[in-house]
PDB file of C-alpha atoms in Angstrom:
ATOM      1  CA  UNK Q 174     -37.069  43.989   4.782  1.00 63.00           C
ATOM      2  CA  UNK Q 175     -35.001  46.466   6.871  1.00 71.00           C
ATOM      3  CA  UNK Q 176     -35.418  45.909  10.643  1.00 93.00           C
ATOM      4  CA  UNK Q 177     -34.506  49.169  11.895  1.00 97.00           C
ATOM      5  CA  UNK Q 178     -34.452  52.103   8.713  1.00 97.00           C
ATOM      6  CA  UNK Q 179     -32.753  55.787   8.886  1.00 97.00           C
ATOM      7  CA  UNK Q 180     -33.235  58.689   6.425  1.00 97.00           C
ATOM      8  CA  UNK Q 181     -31.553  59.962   5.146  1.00 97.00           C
ATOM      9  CA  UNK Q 182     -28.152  58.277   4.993  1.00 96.00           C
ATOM     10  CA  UNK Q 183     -26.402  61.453   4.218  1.00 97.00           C
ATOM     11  CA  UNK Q 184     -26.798  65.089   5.503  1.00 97.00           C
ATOM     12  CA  UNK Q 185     -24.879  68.154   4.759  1.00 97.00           C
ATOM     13  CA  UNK Q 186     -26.158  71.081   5.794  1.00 97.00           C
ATOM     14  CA  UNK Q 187     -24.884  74.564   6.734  1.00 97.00           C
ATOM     15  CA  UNK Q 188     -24.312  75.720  10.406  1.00 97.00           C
ATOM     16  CA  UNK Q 189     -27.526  77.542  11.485  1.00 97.00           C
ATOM     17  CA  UNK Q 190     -30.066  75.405   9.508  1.00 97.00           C
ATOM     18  CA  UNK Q 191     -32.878  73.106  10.901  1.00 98.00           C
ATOM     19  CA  UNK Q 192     -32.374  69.904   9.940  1.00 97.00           C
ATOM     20  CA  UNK Q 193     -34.284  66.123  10.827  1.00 97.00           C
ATOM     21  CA  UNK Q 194     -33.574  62.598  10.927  1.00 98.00           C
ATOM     22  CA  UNK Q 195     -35.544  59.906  10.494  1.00 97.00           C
ATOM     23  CA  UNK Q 196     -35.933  56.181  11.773  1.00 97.00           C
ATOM     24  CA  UNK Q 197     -38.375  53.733  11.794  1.00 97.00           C
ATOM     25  CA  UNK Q 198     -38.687  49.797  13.135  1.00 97.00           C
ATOM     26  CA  UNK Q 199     -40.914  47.004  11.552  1.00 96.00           C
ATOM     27  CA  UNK Q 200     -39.703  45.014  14.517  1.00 95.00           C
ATOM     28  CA  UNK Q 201     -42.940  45.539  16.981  1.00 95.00           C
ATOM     29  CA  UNK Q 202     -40.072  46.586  19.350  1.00 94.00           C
ATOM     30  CA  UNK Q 203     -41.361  48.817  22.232  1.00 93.00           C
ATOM     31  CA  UNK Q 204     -38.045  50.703  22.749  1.00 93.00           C
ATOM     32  CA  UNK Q 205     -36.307  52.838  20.533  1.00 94.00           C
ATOM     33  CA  UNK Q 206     -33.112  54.923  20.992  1.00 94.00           C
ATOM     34  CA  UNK Q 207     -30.992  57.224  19.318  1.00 95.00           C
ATOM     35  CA  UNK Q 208     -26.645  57.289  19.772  1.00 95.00           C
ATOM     36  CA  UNK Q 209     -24.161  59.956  18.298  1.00 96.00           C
ATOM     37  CA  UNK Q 210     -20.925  58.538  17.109  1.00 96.00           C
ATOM     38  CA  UNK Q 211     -18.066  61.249  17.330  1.00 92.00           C
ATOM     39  CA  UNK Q 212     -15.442  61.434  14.973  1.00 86.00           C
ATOM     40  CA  UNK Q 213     -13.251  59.269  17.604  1.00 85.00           C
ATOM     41  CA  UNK Q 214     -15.844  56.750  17.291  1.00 86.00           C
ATOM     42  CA  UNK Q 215     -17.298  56.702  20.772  1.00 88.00           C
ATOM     43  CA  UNK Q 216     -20.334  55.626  20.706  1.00 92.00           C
ATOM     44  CA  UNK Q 217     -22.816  57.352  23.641  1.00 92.00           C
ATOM     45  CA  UNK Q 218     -26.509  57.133  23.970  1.00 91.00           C
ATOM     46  CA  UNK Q 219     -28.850  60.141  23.268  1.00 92.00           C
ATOM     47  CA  UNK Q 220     -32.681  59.251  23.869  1.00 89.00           C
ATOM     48  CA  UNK Q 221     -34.548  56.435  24.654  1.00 89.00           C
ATOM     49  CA  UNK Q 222     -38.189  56.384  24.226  1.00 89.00           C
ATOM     50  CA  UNK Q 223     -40.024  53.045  25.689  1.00 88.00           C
ATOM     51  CA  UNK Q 224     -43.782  52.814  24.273  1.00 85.00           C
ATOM     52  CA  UNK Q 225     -43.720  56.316  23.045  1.00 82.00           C
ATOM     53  CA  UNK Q 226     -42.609  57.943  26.113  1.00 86.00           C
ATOM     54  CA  UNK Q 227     -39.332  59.324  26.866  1.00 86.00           C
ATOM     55  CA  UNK Q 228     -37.020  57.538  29.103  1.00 84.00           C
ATOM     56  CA  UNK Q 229     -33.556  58.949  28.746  1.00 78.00           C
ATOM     57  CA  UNK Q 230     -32.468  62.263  27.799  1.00 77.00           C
ATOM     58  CA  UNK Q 231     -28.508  62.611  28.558  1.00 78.00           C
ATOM     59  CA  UNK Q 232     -26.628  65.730  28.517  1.00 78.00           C
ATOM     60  CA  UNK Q 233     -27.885  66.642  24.920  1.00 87.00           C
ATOM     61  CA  UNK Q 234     -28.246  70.532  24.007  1.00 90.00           C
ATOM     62  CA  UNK Q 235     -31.607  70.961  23.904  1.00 91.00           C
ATOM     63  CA  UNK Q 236     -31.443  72.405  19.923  1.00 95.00           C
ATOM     64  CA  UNK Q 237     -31.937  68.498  20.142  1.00 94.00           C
ATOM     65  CA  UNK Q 238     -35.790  67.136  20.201  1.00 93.00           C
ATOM     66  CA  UNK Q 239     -36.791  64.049  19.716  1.00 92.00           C
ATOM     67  CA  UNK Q 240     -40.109  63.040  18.760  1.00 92.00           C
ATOM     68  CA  UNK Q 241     -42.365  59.796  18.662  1.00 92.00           C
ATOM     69  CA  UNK Q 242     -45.389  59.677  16.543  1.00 91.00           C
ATOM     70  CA  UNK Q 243     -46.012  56.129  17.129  1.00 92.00           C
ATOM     71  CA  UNK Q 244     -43.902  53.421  18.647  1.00 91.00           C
ATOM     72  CA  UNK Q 245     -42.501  52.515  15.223  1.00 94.00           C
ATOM     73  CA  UNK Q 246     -40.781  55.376  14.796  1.00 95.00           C
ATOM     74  CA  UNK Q 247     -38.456  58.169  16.487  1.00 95.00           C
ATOM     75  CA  UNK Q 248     -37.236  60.997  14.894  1.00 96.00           C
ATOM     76  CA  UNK Q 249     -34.558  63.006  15.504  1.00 96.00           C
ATOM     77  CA  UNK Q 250     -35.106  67.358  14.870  1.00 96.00           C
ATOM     78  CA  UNK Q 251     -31.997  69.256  15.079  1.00 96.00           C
ATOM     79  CA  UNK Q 252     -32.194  73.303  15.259  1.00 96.00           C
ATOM     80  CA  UNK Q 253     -29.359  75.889  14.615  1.00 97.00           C
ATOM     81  CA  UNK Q 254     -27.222  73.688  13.592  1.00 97.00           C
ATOM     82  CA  UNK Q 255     -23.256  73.618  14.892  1.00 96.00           C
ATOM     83  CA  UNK Q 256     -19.989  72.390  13.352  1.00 96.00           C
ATOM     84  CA  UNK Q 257     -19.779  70.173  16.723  1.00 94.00           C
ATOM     85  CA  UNK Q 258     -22.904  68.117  15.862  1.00 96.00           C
ATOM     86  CA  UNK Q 259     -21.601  66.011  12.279  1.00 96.00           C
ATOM     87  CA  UNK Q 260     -20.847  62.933  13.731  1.00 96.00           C
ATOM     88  CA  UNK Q 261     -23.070  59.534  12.648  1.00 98.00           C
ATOM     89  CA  UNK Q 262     -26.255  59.193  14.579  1.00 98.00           C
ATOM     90  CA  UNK Q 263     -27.616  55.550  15.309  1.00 98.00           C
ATOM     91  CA  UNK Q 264     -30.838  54.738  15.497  1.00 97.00           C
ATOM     92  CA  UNK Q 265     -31.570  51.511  17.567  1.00 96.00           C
ATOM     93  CA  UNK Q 266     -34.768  49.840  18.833  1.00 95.00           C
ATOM     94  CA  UNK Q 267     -35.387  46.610  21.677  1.00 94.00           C
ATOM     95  CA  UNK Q 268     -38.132  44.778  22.490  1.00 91.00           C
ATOM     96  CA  UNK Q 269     -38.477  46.269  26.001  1.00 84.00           C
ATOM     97  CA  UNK Q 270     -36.237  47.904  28.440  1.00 79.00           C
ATOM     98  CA  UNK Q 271     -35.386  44.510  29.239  1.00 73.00           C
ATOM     99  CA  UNK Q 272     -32.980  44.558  32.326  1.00 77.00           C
ATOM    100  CA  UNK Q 273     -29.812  43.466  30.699  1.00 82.00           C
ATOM    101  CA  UNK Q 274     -31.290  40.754  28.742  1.00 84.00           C
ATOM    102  CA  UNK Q 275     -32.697  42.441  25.556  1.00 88.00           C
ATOM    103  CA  UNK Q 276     -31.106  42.360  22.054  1.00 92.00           C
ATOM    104  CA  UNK Q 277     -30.618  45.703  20.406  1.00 94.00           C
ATOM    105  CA  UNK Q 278     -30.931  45.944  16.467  1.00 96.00           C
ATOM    106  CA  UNK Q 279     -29.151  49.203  14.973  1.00 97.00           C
ATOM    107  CA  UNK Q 280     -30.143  51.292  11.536  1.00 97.00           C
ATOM    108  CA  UNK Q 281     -27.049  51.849   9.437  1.00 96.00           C
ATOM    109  CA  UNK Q 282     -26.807  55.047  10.661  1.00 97.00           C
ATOM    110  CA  UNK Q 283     -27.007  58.836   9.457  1.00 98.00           C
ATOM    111  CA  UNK Q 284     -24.039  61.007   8.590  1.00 97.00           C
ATOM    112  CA  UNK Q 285     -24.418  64.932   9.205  1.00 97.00           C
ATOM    113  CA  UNK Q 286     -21.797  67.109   8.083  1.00 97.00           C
ATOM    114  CA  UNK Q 287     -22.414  70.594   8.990  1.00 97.00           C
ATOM    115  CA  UNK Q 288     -20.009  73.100   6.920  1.00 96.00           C
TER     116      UNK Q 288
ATOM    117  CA  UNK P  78     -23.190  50.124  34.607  1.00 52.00           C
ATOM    118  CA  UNK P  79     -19.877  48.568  35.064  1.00 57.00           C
ATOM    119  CA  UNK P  80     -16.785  49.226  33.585  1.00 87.00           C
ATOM    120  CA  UNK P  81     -15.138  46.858  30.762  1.00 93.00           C
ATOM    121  CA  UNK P  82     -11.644  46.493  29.683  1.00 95.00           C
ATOM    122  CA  UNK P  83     -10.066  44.860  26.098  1.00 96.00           C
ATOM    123  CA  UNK P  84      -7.242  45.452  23.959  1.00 97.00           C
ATOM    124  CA  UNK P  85      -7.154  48.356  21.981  1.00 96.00           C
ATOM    125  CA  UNK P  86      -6.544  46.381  18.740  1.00 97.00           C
ATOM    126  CA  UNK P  87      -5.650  42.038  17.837  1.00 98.00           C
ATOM    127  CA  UNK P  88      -4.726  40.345  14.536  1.00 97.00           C
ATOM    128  CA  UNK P  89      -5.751  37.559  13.371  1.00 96.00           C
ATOM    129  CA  UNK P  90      -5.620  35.165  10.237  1.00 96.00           C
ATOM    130  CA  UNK P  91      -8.635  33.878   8.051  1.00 96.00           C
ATOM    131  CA  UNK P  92      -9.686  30.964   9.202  1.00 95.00           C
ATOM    132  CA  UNK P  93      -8.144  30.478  12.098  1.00 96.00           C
ATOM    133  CA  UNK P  94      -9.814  30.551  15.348  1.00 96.00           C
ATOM    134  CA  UNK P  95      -9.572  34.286  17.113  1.00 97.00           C
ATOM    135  CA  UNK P  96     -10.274  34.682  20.703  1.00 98.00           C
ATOM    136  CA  UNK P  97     -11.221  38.206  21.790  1.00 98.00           C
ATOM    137  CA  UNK P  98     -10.854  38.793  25.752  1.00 98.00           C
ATOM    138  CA  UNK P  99     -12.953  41.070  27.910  1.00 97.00           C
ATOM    139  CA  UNK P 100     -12.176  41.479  31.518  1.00 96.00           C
ATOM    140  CA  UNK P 101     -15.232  43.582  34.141  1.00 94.00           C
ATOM    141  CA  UNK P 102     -14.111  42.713  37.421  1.00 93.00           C
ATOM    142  CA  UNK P 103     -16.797  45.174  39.004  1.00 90.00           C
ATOM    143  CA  UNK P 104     -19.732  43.250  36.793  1.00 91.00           C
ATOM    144  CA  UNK P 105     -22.531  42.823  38.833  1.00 88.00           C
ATOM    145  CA  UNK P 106     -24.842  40.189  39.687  1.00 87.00           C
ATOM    146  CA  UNK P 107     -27.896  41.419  37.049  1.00 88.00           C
ATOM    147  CA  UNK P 108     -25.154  42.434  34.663  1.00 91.00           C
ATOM    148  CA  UNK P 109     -25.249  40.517  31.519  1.00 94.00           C
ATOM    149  CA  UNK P 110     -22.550  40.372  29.274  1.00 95.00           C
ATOM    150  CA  UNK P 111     -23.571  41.531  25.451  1.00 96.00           C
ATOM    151  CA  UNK P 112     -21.011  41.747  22.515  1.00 97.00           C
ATOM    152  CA  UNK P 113     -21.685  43.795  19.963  1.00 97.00           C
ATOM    153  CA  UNK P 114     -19.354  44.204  16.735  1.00 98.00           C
ATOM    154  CA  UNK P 115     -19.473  47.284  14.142  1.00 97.00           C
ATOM    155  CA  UNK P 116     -18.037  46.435  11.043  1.00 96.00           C
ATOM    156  CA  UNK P 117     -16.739  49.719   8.708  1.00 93.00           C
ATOM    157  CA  UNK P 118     -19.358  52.269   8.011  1.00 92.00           C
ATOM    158  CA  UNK P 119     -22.258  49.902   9.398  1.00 95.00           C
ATOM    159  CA  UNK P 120     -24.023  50.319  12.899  1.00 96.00           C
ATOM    160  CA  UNK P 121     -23.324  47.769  15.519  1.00 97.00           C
ATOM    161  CA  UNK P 122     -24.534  44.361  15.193  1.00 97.00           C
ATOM    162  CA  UNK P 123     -25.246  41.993  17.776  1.00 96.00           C
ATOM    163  CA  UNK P 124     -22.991  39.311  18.581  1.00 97.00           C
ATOM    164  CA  UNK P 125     -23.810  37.297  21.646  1.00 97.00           C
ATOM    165  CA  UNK P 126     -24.674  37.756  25.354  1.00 96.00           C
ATOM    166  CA  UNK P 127     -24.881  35.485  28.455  1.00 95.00           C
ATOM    167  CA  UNK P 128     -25.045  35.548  31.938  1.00 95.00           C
ATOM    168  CA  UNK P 129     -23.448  32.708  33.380  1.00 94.00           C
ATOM    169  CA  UNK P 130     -22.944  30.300  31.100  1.00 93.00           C
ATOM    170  CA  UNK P 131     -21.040  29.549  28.214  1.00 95.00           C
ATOM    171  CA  UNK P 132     -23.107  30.164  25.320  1.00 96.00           C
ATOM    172  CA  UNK P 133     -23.049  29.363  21.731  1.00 96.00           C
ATOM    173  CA  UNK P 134     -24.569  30.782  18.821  1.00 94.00           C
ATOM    174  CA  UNK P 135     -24.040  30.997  14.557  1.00 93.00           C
ATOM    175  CA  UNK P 136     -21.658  33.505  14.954  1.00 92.00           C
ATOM    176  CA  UNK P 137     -19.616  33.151  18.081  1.00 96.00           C
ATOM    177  CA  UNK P 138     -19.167  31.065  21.336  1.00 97.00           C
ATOM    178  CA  UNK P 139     -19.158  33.361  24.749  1.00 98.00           C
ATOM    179  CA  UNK P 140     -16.959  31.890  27.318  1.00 98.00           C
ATOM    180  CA  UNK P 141     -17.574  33.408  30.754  1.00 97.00           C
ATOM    181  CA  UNK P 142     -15.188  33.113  33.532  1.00 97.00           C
ATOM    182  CA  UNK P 143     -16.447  31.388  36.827  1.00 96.00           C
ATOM    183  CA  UNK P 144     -16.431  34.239  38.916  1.00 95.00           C
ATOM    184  CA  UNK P 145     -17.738  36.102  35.979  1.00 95.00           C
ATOM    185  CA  UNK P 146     -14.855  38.500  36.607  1.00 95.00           C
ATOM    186  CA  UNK P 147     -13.841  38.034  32.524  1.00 97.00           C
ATOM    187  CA  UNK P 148     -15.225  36.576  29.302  1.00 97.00           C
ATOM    188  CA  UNK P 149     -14.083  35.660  25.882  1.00 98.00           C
ATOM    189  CA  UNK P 150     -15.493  35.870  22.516  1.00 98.00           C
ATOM    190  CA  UNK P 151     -15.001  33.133  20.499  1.00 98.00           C
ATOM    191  CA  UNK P 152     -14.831  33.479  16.340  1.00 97.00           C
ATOM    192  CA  UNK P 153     -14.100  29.879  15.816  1.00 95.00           C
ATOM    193  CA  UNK P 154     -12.752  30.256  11.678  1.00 95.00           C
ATOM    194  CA  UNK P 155     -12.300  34.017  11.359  1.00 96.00           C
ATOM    195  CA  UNK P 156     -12.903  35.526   7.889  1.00 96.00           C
ATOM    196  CA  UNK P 157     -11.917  38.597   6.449  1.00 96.00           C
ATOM    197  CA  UNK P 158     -15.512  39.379   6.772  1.00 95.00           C
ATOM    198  CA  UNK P 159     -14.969  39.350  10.370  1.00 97.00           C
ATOM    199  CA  UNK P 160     -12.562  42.174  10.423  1.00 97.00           C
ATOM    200  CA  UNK P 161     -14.630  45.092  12.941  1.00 97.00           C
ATOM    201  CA  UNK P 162     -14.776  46.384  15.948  1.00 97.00           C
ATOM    202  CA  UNK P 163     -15.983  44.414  19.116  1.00 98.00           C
ATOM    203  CA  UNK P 164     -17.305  45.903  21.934  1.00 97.00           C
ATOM    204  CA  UNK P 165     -17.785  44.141  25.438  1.00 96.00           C
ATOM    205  CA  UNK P 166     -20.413  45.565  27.660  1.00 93.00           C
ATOM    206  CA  UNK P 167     -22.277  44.531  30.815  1.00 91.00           C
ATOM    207  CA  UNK P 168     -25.574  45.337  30.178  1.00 88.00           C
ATOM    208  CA  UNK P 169     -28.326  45.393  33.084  1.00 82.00           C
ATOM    209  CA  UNK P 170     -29.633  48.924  33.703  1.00 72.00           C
ATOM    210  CA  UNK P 171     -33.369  49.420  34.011  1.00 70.00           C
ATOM    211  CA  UNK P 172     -33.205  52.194  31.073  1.00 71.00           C
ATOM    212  CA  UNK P 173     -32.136  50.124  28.671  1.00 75.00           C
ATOM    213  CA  UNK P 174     -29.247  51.761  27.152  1.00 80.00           C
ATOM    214  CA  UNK P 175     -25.985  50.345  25.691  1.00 86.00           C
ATOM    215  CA  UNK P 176     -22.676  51.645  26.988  1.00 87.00           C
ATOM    216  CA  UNK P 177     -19.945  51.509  24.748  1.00 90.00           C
ATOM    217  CA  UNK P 178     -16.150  51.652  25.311  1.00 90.00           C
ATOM    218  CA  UNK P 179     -13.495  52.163  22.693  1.00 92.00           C
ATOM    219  CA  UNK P 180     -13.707  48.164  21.459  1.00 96.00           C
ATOM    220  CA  UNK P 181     -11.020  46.129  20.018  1.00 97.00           C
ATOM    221  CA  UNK P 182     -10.549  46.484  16.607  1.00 97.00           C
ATOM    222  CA  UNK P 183     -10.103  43.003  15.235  1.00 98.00           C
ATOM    223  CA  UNK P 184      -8.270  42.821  11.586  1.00 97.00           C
ATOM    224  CA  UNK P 185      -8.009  39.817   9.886  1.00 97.00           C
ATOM    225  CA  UNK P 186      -5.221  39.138   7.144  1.00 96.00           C
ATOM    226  CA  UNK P 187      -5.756  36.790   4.348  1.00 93.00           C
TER     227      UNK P 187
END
């Protein structure tokens, strides 16, 4: 069984569309975040949600919305869509916020090309 | 959270022992040290972390300097397997959050 899940894997879209991505945990984990790996391969957070509420929200356009049904998943809704936003977006979930100590387990990750 | 500094890039051979330093002379006293690895076209994978101690695990053995000023990860038979990038990071916020540097890109030659 997949710990931490993303869907799709692949995304290519055109600039302007609506587009959203997917992830879900079977871990029981009470934290879930999403990251955006650029095409240098930095790595930088995104979101954070801790028990279904949001935590962090860094300098993200806000064409980005995240969303939390439940604390299993969090999804990912992109709107008018720009040639700056394909990159491959992790989705990651820990047990708690933790304070330094908590392990973080990482989907394989969702790659959005926007043409 | 503090700042962490490692090679841009080391080589190593299969199955020989590859020792990957990390120096984070500003590390803090909460600040635990996580490494993380992200193999090609995977997400990042959990390595190790410790605070003060040397710690071992199935993958790797953590070697933290007495002042805590610098660590090592330890692959003790590197395989080709092995071949990633590692990232060092002192991890101790209150959000939660993982903050990744540029890694060093570990390649391992047959």
């Amino acid at each position: 069984d997949t710990a931490v899940s993303q869907t799709p894997k692949y995304l290519v879209t055109q600039m302007g569309n609506d587009k959203s991505i997917k992830c879900e945990q079977n871990l029981g984990h009470d934290t879930m975040y999403w990251y955006k790996q650029d095409s240098k391969k930095f790595l930088k957070i995104m979101f954070s949600y801790n028990n279904k509420e949001l935590i962090i929200n860094e300098t993200v356009p806000n064409r980005f919305s995240p969303k939390s049904p439940d604390k299993a998943h969090l999804n990912l809704h992109i709107n008018s869509l720009e040639l700056g936003d394909s990159a491959v977006y992790f989705c990651a979930s820990s047990q708690d916020l933790g304070r330094g100590r908590e392990t973080q387990y990482f989907g394989p990750g969702t790659r959005l090309l926007v043409l | 959270d503090a700042k962490t500094t490692q090679p841009n890039s080391m080589e190593s051979n299969e199955e020989e022992p590859v020792h990957l330093p990390c120096n984070h002379s500003t590390i803090s006293g909460t600040d635990y040290i996580h490494w993380y690895r992200q193999l090609p076209s995977q997400g990042p994978e959990y390595v190790i972390h410790g605070l003060t101690s040397n710690v071992n695990n199935r993958m790797a053995s953590l070697a933290i300097a007495e002042d805590r000023k610098s660590s090592t990860l330890i692959l003790h038979r590197a395989t080709l397997r092995d071949a990633a990038v590692y990232y060092c990071i002192l991890h101790g916020g209150s959000q939660g959050n993982l903050i990744f540097g540029k890694g060093t890109k570990l390649s391992v030659k047959p």
